[in-house]
Amino acid sequence: MNRQERSGPRQGSFWRDNSLTLAFGIAFLIVLVGQAVAGHAEFNEQLTVDGLQQLSLGQYVTSSDFAVDVTENWQSEFLQFSLYIFGTVWLVQRGSPESKELHKVGTESDREQRMGDHATPDSPRWAGTKDWRQGVYARSLGLVMGGLFVLSWTAQSITGMAAYDEQQLRQLQDPVGWGGYLASPDFWNRTLQNWQSELLAVAAMVILSVYLRQRGSPESKPVGAAHTSTGVEG
């Protein structure tokens, strides 16, 4: 046995070991800035058409109009992952690496999940407990994702109401308030058009990964894996 095998996998640099999170985080910030610049230009064009004074970029990014555009996308993304996390506990797709193996439907045993007496020395500390901490930690990912969905959905509804009421006042109409906005077509049009796109993307990924491959990606099966292989990642 050589030195590397005895000491375990060699640690790389911080940037390499966290490159997936860092790359997507940086890309998120770049795209968010791009959205702010493009949205600012479009918003000022509309203000000019309405004969109103234009806003600075700083005023725009702190406005309800920018906030609702951002939060309506966030809430749909967190909804997608929340549904997927909870749904894949009980739902399966034969042949997809996005699904667990067909015989593992459900929450699985403590042994399979390495909980309680079956926890290993490197298991998270709460996984080895036998009280409420284990129950919370065993559902922590779904709870946090669900909580982020609720928070972003609430933020969308509040900022959307503010933007909608502002538009109402520009047109010399009465504001509708939060309850009225939740019942308005504007709110549900914004919400449902995002939800349907996220659900379509998940369904497409699940079924296409049965028959198509991407070499080296954990989201794909190995290139030579059978179409019927389920829960196998490449």
mmCIF file of C-alpha atoms in Angstrom, residues 8-230:
data_model
loop_
_atom_site.group_PDB
_atom_site.id
_atom_site.type_symbol
_atom_site.label_atom_id
_atom_site.label_comp_id
_atom_site.label_asym_id
_atom_site.label_seq_id
_atom_site.Cartn_x
_atom_site.Cartn_y
_atom_site.Cartn_z
ATOM 1 C CA GLY A 8 -6.677 8.818 1.870
ATOM 2 C CA PRO A 9 -7.507 10.972 -1.154
ATOM 3 C CA ARG A 10 -5.130 13.886 -1.614
ATOM 4 C CA GLN A 11 -6.661 17.308 -1.065
ATOM 5 C CA GLY A 12 -6.388 19.755 -3.943
ATOM 6 C CA SER A 13 -6.491 23.523 -3.852
ATOM 7 C CA PHE A 14 -9.467 25.405 -2.413
ATOM 8 C CA TRP A 15 -10.442 26.649 -5.875
ATOM 9 C CA ARG A 16 -10.385 23.181 -7.453
ATOM 10 C CA ASP A 17 -12.147 21.451 -4.571
ATOM 11 C CA ASN A 18 -14.958 24.046 -4.617
ATOM 12 C CA SER A 19 -14.926 24.872 -8.322
ATOM 13 C CA LEU A 20 -18.511 23.768 -8.995
ATOM 14 C CA THR A 21 -19.997 26.067 -6.348
ATOM 15 C CA LEU A 22 -17.625 28.924 -7.144
ATOM 16 C CA ALA A 23 -18.204 28.766 -10.906
ATOM 17 C CA PHE A 24 -21.979 28.813 -10.592
ATOM 18 C CA GLY A 25 -21.876 31.436 -7.843
ATOM 19 C CA ILE A 26 -19.742 33.785 -9.935
ATOM 20 C CA ALA A 27 -21.886 33.129 -13.019
ATOM 21 C CA PHE A 28 -24.977 33.944 -10.939
ATOM 22 C CA LEU A 29 -23.546 37.325 -9.919
ATOM 23 C CA ILE A 30 -22.530 38.162 -13.501
ATOM 24 C CA VAL A 31 -25.986 37.296 -14.834
ATOM 25 C CA LEU A 32 -27.681 39.217 -12.002
ATOM 26 C CA VAL A 33 -25.668 42.330 -12.892
ATOM 27 C CA GLY A 34 -26.562 41.824 -16.555
ATOM 28 C CA GLN A 35 -30.241 41.524 -15.658
ATOM 29 C CA ALA A 36 -30.036 44.755 -13.642
ATOM 30 C CA VAL A 37 -28.461 46.677 -16.532
ATOM 31 C CA ALA A 38 -30.876 45.335 -19.151
ATOM 32 C CA GLY A 39 -33.894 45.734 -16.875
ATOM 33 C CA HIS A 40 -32.872 49.293 -16.034
ATOM 34 C CA ALA A 41 -32.710 50.228 -19.725
ATOM 35 C CA GLU A 42 -36.079 48.627 -20.466
ATOM 36 C CA PHE A 43 -37.726 50.238 -17.429
ATOM 37 C CA ASN A 44 -36.466 53.685 -18.383
ATOM 38 C CA GLU A 45 -37.762 53.207 -21.917
ATOM 39 C CA GLN A 46 -41.223 52.572 -20.479
ATOM 40 C CA LEU A 47 -40.949 55.622 -18.207
ATOM 41 C CA THR A 48 -40.041 57.756 -21.223
ATOM 42 C CA VAL A 49 -43.088 56.489 -23.113
ATOM 43 C CA ASP A 50 -45.246 57.357 -20.091
ATOM 44 C CA GLY A 51 -43.684 60.836 -19.887
ATOM 45 C CA LEU A 52 -42.098 60.178 -16.482
ATOM 46 C CA GLN A 53 -38.644 60.912 -15.104
ATOM 47 C CA GLN A 54 -36.079 58.176 -15.610
ATOM 48 C CA LEU A 55 -34.408 56.329 -12.715
ATOM 49 C CA SER A 56 -30.723 55.854 -12.037
ATOM 50 C CA LEU A 57 -29.341 52.314 -11.947
ATOM 51 C CA GLY A 58 -29.105 52.509 -8.153
ATOM 52 C CA GLN A 59 -32.736 53.570 -7.873
ATOM 53 C CA TYR A 60 -33.812 50.775 -10.194
ATOM 54 C CA VAL A 61 -32.017 47.931 -8.383
ATOM 55 C CA THR A 62 -33.608 49.019 -5.101
ATOM 56 C CA SER A 63 -37.069 49.259 -6.658
ATOM 57 C CA SER A 64 -39.925 46.784 -6.351
ATOM 58 C CA ASP A 65 -39.903 46.297 -10.135
ATOM 59 C CA PHE A 66 -36.392 44.826 -10.067
ATOM 60 C CA ALA A 67 -37.036 42.877 -6.868
ATOM 61 C CA VAL A 68 -40.130 41.120 -8.196
ATOM 62 C CA ASP A 69 -38.344 40.089 -11.391
ATOM 63 C CA VAL A 70 -35.552 38.530 -9.335
ATOM 64 C CA THR A 71 -37.632 36.845 -6.639
ATOM 65 C CA GLU A 72 -40.152 35.311 -9.031
ATOM 66 C CA ASN A 73 -37.312 33.350 -10.611
ATOM 67 C CA TRP A 74 -35.791 32.399 -7.279
ATOM 68 C CA GLN A 75 -39.019 30.986 -5.868
ATOM 69 C CA SER A 76 -39.606 28.807 -8.914
ATOM 70 C CA GLU A 77 -36.088 27.369 -8.678
ATOM 71 C CA PHE A 78 -36.446 26.574 -4.983
ATOM 72 C CA LEU A 79 -39.859 25.043 -5.689
ATOM 73 C CA GLN A 80 -38.299 22.797 -8.328
ATOM 74 C CA PHE A 81 -35.636 21.469 -5.988
ATOM 75 C CA SER A 82 -38.023 21.146 -3.033
ATOM 76 C CA LEU A 83 -40.454 19.045 -5.052
ATOM 77 C CA TYR A 84 -37.620 16.994 -6.519
ATOM 78 C CA ILE A 85 -36.030 16.317 -3.126
ATOM 79 C CA PHE A 86 -39.290 15.158 -1.549
ATOM 80 C CA GLY A 87 -40.666 13.497 -4.687
ATOM 81 C CA THR A 88 -37.626 11.286 -5.269
ATOM 82 C CA VAL A 89 -38.103 9.690 -1.850
ATOM 83 C CA TRP A 90 -41.160 7.829 -3.164
ATOM 84 C CA LEU A 91 -41.157 8.249 -6.947
ATOM 85 C CA VAL A 92 -38.774 6.450 -9.287
ATOM 86 C CA GLN A 93 -37.973 6.321 -12.995
ATOM 87 C CA ARG A 94 -36.648 3.056 -14.386
ATOM 88 C CA GLY A 95 -33.344 3.633 -16.171
ATOM 89 C CA SER A 96 -32.684 7.172 -14.918
ATOM 90 C CA PRO A 97 -29.621 8.210 -12.870
ATOM 91 C CA GLU A 98 -31.847 10.939 -11.435
ATOM 92 C CA SER A 99 -33.892 8.228 -9.684
ATOM 93 C CA LYS A 100 -32.932 5.979 -6.799
ATOM 94 C CA GLU A 101 -32.871 2.240 -7.423
ATOM 95 C CA LEU A 102 -36.352 0.772 -7.852
ATOM 96 C CA HIS A 103 -36.222 -1.394 -4.712
ATOM 97 C CA LYS A 104 -35.290 1.563 -2.481
ATOM 98 C CA VAL A 105 -38.617 3.396 -2.645
ATOM 99 C CA GLY A 106 -39.339 5.178 0.629
ATOM 100 C CA THR A 107 -37.184 6.569 3.415
ATOM 101 C CA GLU A 108 -34.967 3.428 3.598
ATOM 102 C CA SER A 109 -33.655 1.717 6.728
ATOM 103 C CA ASP A 110 -31.328 3.185 9.345
ATOM 104 C CA ARG A 111 -28.612 0.826 8.126
ATOM 105 C CA GLU A 112 -28.909 2.051 4.528
ATOM 106 C CA GLN A 113 -28.936 5.674 5.691
ATOM 107 C CA ARG A 114 -26.126 5.157 8.246
ATOM 108 C CA MET A 115 -28.197 6.593 11.087
ATOM 109 C CA GLY A 116 -28.307 5.901 14.821
ATOM 110 C CA ASP A 117 -26.398 2.721 15.694
ATOM 111 C CA HIS A 118 -25.285 2.427 12.074
ATOM 112 C CA ALA A 119 -23.555 5.818 11.957
ATOM 113 C CA THR A 120 -19.856 5.720 11.100
ATOM 114 C CA PRO A 121 -17.024 7.708 12.712
ATOM 115 C CA ASP A 122 -17.121 10.257 9.896
ATOM 116 C CA SER A 123 -20.935 10.610 9.884
ATOM 117 C CA PRO A 124 -22.379 14.032 10.830
ATOM 118 C CA ARG A 125 -22.814 14.186 14.616
ATOM 119 C CA TRP A 126 -26.623 14.509 14.537
ATOM 120 C CA ALA A 127 -26.931 11.430 12.302
ATOM 121 C CA GLY A 128 -25.779 9.262 15.200
ATOM 122 C CA THR A 129 -28.275 10.624 17.724
ATOM 123 C CA LYS A 130 -31.608 8.984 18.527
ATOM 124 C CA ASP A 131 -33.704 12.031 19.439
ATOM 125 C CA TRP A 132 -35.295 14.989 17.673
ATOM 126 C CA ARG A 133 -31.931 16.080 16.260
ATOM 127 C CA GLN A 134 -31.741 12.998 14.066
ATOM 128 C CA GLY A 135 -35.272 13.592 12.774
ATOM 129 C CA VAL A 136 -34.500 17.212 11.923
ATOM 130 C CA TYR A 137 -31.151 16.468 10.309
ATOM 131 C CA ALA A 138 -32.625 13.572 8.316
ATOM 132 C CA ARG A 139 -34.971 16.082 6.650
ATOM 133 C CA SER A 140 -32.789 19.197 6.783
ATOM 134 C CA LEU A 141 -32.164 19.551 3.040
ATOM 135 C CA GLY A 142 -35.860 19.410 2.153
ATOM 136 C CA LEU A 143 -36.802 21.687 5.057
ATOM 137 C CA VAL A 144 -34.272 24.360 4.122
ATOM 138 C CA MET A 145 -35.146 24.234 0.417
ATOM 139 C CA GLY A 146 -38.847 24.383 1.264
ATOM 140 C CA GLY A 147 -38.223 27.287 3.620
ATOM 141 C CA LEU A 148 -36.279 29.173 0.955
ATOM 142 C CA PHE A 149 -39.177 28.625 -1.461
ATOM 143 C CA VAL A 150 -41.697 30.030 1.032
ATOM 144 C CA LEU A 151 -39.472 33.035 1.787
ATOM 145 C CA SER A 152 -38.807 33.839 -1.871
ATOM 146 C CA TRP A 153 -42.470 33.301 -2.797
ATOM 147 C CA THR A 154 -43.496 35.684 -0.012
ATOM 148 C CA ALA A 155 -40.903 38.216 -1.171
ATOM 149 C CA GLN A 156 -42.220 37.911 -4.720
ATOM 150 C CA SER A 157 -45.789 38.510 -3.592
ATOM 151 C CA ILE A 158 -44.842 41.596 -1.548
ATOM 152 C CA THR A 159 -42.564 43.182 -4.152
ATOM 153 C CA GLY A 160 -45.003 42.249 -6.892
ATOM 154 C CA MET A 161 -47.800 43.973 -4.993
ATOM 155 C CA ALA A 162 -45.674 47.108 -4.604
ATOM 156 C CA ALA A 163 -44.797 47.162 -8.315
ATOM 157 C CA TYR A 164 -48.402 46.484 -9.321
ATOM 158 C CA ASP A 165 -49.816 49.185 -7.038
ATOM 159 C CA GLU A 166 -47.251 51.651 -8.350
ATOM 160 C CA GLN A 167 -48.437 50.918 -11.870
ATOM 161 C CA GLN A 168 -52.041 51.318 -10.721
ATOM 162 C CA LEU A 169 -51.278 54.772 -9.305
ATOM 163 C CA ARG A 170 -49.546 55.837 -12.527
ATOM 164 C CA GLN A 171 -52.762 54.980 -14.340
ATOM 165 C CA LEU A 172 -54.810 56.887 -11.723
ATOM 166 C CA GLN A 173 -56.350 53.673 -10.408
ATOM 167 C CA ASP A 174 -56.710 52.451 -6.818
ATOM 168 C CA PRO A 175 -54.009 50.168 -5.355
ATOM 169 C CA VAL A 176 -55.149 46.610 -4.621
ATOM 170 C CA GLY A 177 -53.137 45.707 -1.503
ATOM 171 C CA TRP A 178 -51.492 42.354 -0.744
ATOM 172 C CA GLY A 179 -54.650 40.249 -0.552
ATOM 173 C CA GLY A 180 -56.004 41.710 -3.773
ATOM 174 C CA TYR A 181 -52.706 41.148 -5.539
ATOM 175 C CA LEU A 182 -52.572 37.479 -4.488
ATOM 176 C CA ALA A 183 -55.913 37.015 -6.203
ATOM 177 C CA SER A 184 -54.902 38.968 -9.322
ATOM 178 C CA PRO A 185 -54.107 37.478 -12.742
ATOM 179 C CA ASP A 186 -50.778 39.349 -12.749
ATOM 180 C CA PHE A 187 -49.494 37.427 -9.720
ATOM 181 C CA TRP A 188 -50.553 33.999 -10.948
ATOM 182 C CA ASN A 189 -49.373 34.645 -14.489
ATOM 183 C CA ARG A 190 -45.916 35.503 -13.159
ATOM 184 C CA THR A 191 -45.946 32.506 -10.823
ATOM 185 C CA LEU A 192 -47.332 29.769 -13.066
ATOM 186 C CA GLN A 193 -45.226 30.613 -16.106
ATOM 187 C CA ASN A 194 -42.145 29.978 -13.979
ATOM 188 C CA TRP A 195 -43.503 26.835 -12.334
ATOM 189 C CA GLN A 196 -44.411 25.132 -15.592
ATOM 190 C CA SER A 197 -40.952 25.737 -17.066
ATOM 191 C CA GLU A 198 -39.217 24.269 -14.001
ATOM 192 C CA LEU A 199 -41.441 21.181 -13.945
ATOM 193 C CA LEU A 200 -40.876 20.634 -17.665
ATOM 194 C CA ALA A 201 -37.099 20.875 -17.212
ATOM 195 C CA VAL A 202 -37.108 18.271 -14.419
ATOM 196 C CA ALA A 203 -39.305 15.861 -16.367
ATOM 197 C CA ALA A 204 -37.112 16.246 -19.470
ATOM 198 C CA MET A 205 -33.913 15.637 -17.492
ATOM 199 C CA VAL A 206 -35.317 12.519 -15.822
ATOM 200 C CA ILE A 207 -36.515 10.817 -18.989
ATOM 201 C CA LEU A 208 -33.737 11.940 -21.370
ATOM 202 C CA SER A 209 -31.058 10.662 -18.988
ATOM 203 C CA VAL A 210 -32.499 7.165 -19.459
ATOM 204 C CA TYR A 211 -31.387 7.052 -23.096
ATOM 205 C CA LEU A 212 -28.766 9.796 -23.511
ATOM 206 C CA ARG A 213 -25.288 10.099 -21.957
ATOM 207 C CA GLN A 214 -22.728 12.747 -21.034
ATOM 208 C CA ARG A 215 -19.310 11.248 -20.455
ATOM 209 C CA GLY A 216 -17.821 12.185 -17.085
ATOM 210 C CA SER A 217 -20.945 13.814 -15.638
ATOM 211 C CA PRO A 218 -22.516 12.507 -12.410
ATOM 212 C CA GLU A 219 -25.864 13.544 -13.868
ATOM 213 C CA SER A 220 -25.452 10.852 -16.536
ATOM 214 C CA LYS A 221 -25.001 7.101 -16.436
ATOM 215 C CA PRO A 222 -21.710 5.675 -17.723
ATOM 216 C CA VAL A 223 -21.711 5.766 -21.513
ATOM 217 C CA GLY A 224 -21.886 1.981 -21.767
ATOM 218 C CA ALA A 225 -24.528 1.470 -19.074
ATOM 219 C CA ALA A 226 -27.747 -0.236 -20.134
ATOM 220 C CA HIS A 227 -30.824 1.933 -20.626
ATOM 221 C CA THR A 228 -32.528 -0.014 -17.847
ATOM 222 C CA SER A 229 -29.795 0.723 -15.275
ATOM 223 C CA THR A 230 -31.382 2.832 -12.557
#
